[in-house]
CSV table of C-alpha atoms in Angstrom, one decimal:
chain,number,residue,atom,x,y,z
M,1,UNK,CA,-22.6,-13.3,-22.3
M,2,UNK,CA,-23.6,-16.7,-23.7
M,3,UNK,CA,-20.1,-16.8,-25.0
M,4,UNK,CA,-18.6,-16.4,-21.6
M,5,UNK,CA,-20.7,-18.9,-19.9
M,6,UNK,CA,-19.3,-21.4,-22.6
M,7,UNK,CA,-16.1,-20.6,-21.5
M,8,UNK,CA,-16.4,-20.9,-18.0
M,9,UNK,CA,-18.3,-24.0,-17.9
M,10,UNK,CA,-15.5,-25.8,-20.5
M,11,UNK,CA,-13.6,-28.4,-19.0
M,12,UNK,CA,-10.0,-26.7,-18.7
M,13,UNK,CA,-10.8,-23.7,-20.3
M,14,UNK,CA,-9.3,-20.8,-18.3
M,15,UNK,CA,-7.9,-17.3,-19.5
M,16,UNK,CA,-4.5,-16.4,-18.6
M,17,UNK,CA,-2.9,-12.9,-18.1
M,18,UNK,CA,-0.3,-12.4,-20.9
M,19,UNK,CA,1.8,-10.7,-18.1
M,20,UNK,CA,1.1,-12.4,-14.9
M,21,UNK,CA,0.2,-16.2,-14.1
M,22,UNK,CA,-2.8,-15.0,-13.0
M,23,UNK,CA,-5.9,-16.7,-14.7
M,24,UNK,CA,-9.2,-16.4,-15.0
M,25,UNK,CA,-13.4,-17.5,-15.6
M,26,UNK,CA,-14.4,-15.0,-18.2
M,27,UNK,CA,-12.0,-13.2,-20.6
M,28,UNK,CA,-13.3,-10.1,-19.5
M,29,UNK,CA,-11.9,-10.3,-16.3
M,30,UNK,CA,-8.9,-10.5,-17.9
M,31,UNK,CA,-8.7,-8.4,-19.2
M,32,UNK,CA,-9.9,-6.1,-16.5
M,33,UNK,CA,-7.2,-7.2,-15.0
M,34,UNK,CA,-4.7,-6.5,-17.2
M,35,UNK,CA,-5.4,-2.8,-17.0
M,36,UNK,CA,-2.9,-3.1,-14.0
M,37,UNK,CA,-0.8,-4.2,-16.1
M,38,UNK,CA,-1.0,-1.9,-19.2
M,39,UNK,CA,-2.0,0.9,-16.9
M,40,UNK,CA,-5.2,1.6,-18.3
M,41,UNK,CA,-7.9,3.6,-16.3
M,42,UNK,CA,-10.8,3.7,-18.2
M,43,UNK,CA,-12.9,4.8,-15.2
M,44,UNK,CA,-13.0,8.4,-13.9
M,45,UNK,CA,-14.5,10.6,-11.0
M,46,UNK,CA,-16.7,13.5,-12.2
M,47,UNK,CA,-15.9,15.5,-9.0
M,48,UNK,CA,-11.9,14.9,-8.7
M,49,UNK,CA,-10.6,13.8,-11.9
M,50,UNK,CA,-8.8,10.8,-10.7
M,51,UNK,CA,-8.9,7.8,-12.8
M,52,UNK,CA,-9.5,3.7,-12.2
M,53,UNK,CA,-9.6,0.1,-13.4
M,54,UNK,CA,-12.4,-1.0,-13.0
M,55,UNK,CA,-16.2,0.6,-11.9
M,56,UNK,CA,-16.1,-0.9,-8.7
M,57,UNK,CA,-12.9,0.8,-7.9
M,58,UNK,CA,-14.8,4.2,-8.3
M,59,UNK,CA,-17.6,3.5,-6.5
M,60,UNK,CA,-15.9,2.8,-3.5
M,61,UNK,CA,-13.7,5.6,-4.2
M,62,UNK,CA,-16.6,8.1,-4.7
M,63,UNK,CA,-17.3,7.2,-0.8
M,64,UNK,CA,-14.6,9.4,-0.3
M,65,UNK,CA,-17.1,12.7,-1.6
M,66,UNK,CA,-20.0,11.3,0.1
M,67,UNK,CA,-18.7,10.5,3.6
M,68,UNK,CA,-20.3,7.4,3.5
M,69,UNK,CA,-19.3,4.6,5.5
M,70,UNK,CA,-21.8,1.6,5.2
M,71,UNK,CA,-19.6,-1.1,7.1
M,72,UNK,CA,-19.7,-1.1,10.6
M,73,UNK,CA,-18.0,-2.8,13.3
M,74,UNK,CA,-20.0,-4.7,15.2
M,75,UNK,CA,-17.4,-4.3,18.4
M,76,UNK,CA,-16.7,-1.0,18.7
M,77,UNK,CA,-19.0,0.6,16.0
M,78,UNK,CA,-16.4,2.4,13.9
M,79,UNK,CA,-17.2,2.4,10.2
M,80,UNK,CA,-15.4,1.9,7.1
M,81,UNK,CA,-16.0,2.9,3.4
M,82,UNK,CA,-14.9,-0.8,2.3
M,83,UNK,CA,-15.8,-3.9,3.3
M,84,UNK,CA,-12.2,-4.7,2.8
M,85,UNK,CA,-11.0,-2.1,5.8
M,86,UNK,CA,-13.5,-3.4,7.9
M,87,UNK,CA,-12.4,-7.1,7.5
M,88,UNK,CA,-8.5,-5.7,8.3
M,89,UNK,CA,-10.0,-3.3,11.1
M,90,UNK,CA,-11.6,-6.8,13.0
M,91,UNK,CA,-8.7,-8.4,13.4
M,92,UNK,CA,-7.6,-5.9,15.9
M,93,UNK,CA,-10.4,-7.1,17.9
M,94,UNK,CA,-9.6,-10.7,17.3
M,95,UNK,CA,-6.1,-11.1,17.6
M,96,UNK,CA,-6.1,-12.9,14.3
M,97,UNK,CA,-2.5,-12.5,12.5
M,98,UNK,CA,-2.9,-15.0,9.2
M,99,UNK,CA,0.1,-13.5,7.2
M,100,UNK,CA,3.7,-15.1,8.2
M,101,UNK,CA,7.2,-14.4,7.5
M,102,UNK,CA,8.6,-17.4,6.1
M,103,UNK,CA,12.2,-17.1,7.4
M,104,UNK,CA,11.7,-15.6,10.7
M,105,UNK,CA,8.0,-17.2,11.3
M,106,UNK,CA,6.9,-13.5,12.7
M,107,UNK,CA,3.2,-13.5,12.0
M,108,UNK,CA,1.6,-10.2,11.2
M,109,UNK,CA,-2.6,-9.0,10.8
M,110,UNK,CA,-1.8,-7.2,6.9
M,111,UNK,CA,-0.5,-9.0,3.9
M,112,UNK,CA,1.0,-5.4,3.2
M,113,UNK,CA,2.4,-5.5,6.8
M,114,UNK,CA,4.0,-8.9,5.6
M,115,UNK,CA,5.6,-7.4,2.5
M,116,UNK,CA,7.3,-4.6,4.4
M,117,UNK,CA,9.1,-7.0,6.8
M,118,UNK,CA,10.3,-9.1,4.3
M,119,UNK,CA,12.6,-6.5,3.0
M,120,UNK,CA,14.6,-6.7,6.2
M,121,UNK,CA,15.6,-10.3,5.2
M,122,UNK,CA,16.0,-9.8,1.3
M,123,UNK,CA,17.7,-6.0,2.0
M,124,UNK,CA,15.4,-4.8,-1.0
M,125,UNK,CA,15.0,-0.8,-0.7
M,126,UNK,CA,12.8,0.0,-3.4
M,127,UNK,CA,12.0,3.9,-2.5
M,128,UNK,CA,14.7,5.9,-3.2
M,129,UNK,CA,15.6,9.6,-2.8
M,130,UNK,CA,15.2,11.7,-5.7
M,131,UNK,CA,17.6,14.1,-4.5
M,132,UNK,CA,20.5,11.7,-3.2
M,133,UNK,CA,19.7,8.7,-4.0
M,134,UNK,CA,19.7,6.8,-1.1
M,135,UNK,CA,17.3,4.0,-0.8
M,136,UNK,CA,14.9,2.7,1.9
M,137,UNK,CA,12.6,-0.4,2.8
M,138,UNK,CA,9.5,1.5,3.2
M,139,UNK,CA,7.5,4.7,1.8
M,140,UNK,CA,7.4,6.8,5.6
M,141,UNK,CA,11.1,6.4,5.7
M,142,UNK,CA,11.8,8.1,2.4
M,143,UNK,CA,9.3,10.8,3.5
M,144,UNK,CA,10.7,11.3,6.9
M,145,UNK,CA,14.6,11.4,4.8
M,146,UNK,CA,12.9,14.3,2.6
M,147,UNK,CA,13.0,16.5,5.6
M,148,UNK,CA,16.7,16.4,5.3
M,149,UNK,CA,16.4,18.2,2.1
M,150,UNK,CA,13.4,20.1,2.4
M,151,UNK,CA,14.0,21.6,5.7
M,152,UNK,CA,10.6,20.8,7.2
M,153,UNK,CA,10.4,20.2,10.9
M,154,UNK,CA,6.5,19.1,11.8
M,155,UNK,CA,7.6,18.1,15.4
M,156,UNK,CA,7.1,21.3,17.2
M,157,UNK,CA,8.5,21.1,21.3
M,158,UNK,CA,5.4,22.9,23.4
M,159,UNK,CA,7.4,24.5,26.0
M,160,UNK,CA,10.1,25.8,24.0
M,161,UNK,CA,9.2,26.3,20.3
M,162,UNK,CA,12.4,24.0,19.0
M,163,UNK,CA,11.3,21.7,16.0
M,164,UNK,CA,12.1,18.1,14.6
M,165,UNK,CA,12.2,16.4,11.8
M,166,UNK,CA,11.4,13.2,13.3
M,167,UNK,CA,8.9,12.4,16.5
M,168,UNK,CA,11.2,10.2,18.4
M,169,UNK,CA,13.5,13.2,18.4
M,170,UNK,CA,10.9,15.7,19.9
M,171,UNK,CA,10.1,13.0,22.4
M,172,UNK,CA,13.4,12.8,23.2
M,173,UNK,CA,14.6,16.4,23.5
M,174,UNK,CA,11.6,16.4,26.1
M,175,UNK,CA,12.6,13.7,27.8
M,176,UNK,CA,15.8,15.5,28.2
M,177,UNK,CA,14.8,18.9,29.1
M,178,UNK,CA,11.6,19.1,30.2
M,179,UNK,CA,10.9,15.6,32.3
M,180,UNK,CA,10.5,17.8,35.4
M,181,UNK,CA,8.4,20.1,33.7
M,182,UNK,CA,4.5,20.4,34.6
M,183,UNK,CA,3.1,18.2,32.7
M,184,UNK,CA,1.2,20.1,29.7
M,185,UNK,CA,-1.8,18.5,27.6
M,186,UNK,CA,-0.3,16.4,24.0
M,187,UNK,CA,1.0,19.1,21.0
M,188,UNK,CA,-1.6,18.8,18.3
M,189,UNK,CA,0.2,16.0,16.2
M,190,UNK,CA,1.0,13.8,19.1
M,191,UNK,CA,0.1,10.2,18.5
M,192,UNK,CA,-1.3,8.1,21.2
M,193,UNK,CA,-0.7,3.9,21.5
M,194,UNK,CA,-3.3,1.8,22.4
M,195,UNK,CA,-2.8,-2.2,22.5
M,196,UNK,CA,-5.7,-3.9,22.1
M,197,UNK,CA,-5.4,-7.7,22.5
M,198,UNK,CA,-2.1,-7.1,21.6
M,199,UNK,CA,-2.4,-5.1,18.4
M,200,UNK,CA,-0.7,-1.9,18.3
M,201,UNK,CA,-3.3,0.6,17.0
M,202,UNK,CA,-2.0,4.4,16.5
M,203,UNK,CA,-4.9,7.2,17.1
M,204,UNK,CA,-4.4,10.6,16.4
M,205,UNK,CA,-5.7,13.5,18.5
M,206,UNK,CA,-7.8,16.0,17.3
């Protein structure tokens, strides 16, 4: 420890990841670090198995057993097992959107929302199809192409039993030939929109 605090507190003295430019206070959060890098998960869960980097990593992930939910928003009272949701989650309350594109200046509320978009501008399609090898810009489209292979059809019609691969397709088979039907209560998987200070937020019925 006393070996640490003499490196932090040296003028210039900083540790830097061997496979990032990342740097650092304390070697041993370098190396911490680094187990992203290495892939290195020295931490496991005694209940699932699954493995981490770091300690803190588990704990929040042991939330996950638990059920607990310790942050709160102090709008609309849902709760969150990290502080870091929560922080993400308040920003559909404020309007706030701090990450932007810096070709098309589109501004968006997640960093990870951010990273998506840009693929449309640098055409990068890193998720590709095991089976056929096409490519796509995001996870959910890869999954949704699966369905061409596997067969599955989630997206069940309510009045007439015929299934979809794809949601916009059941919505618009019922556009098609049931608008003048009674209206009947959402199928189980439907997906509501609600904007919210204009921030789309998607809320699935139970």
């Amino acid at each position: 420890m006393a070996k640490e605090q003499i490196n932090k507190t040296s003028v210039g003295k900083r540790h830097k990841c061997p496979n990032c430019p990342k740097t650092f206070a304390f070697r041993s959060q370098m190396e911490t670090h680094n187990r992203f890098h290495i892939g290195e998960r020295p931490f496991k869960c005694q209940k699932c198995k699954k493995r981490f980097y770091n300690s803190g990593a588990l704990n929040v992930h042991l939330r996950t057993h638990s059920g607990e939910k310790p942050f709160k928003c102090g709008i609309c009272n849902k709760r969150f097992s990290e502080s870091g949701n929560l922080h993400k989650h308040s920003r559909v309350h404020s309007g706030e959107k701090p990450f932007k594109c810096t070709i098309c200046l589109r501004r968006f509320s997640e960093s990870n929302t951010l990273k998506t978009h840009s693929r449309i501008h640098s055409g990068e399609k890193p998720f590709k199809c095991a089976i056929c090898d096409k490519r796509f810009n995001q996870s959910s489209h890869l999954h949704t192409h699966s369905r061409t292979h596997s067969g599955e059809k989630p997206f069940k019609c309510i009045r007439c039993d015929k299934a979809f691969t794809q949601r916009i397709n059941l919505q618009r088979h019922s556009r098609r030939f049931h608008s003048k039907d009674e209206e009947l209560p959402p199928p189980e998987r439907y997906i509501k929109v609600v904007i919210v200070r204009h921030e789309t937020m998607f809320v699935r019925w139970r």
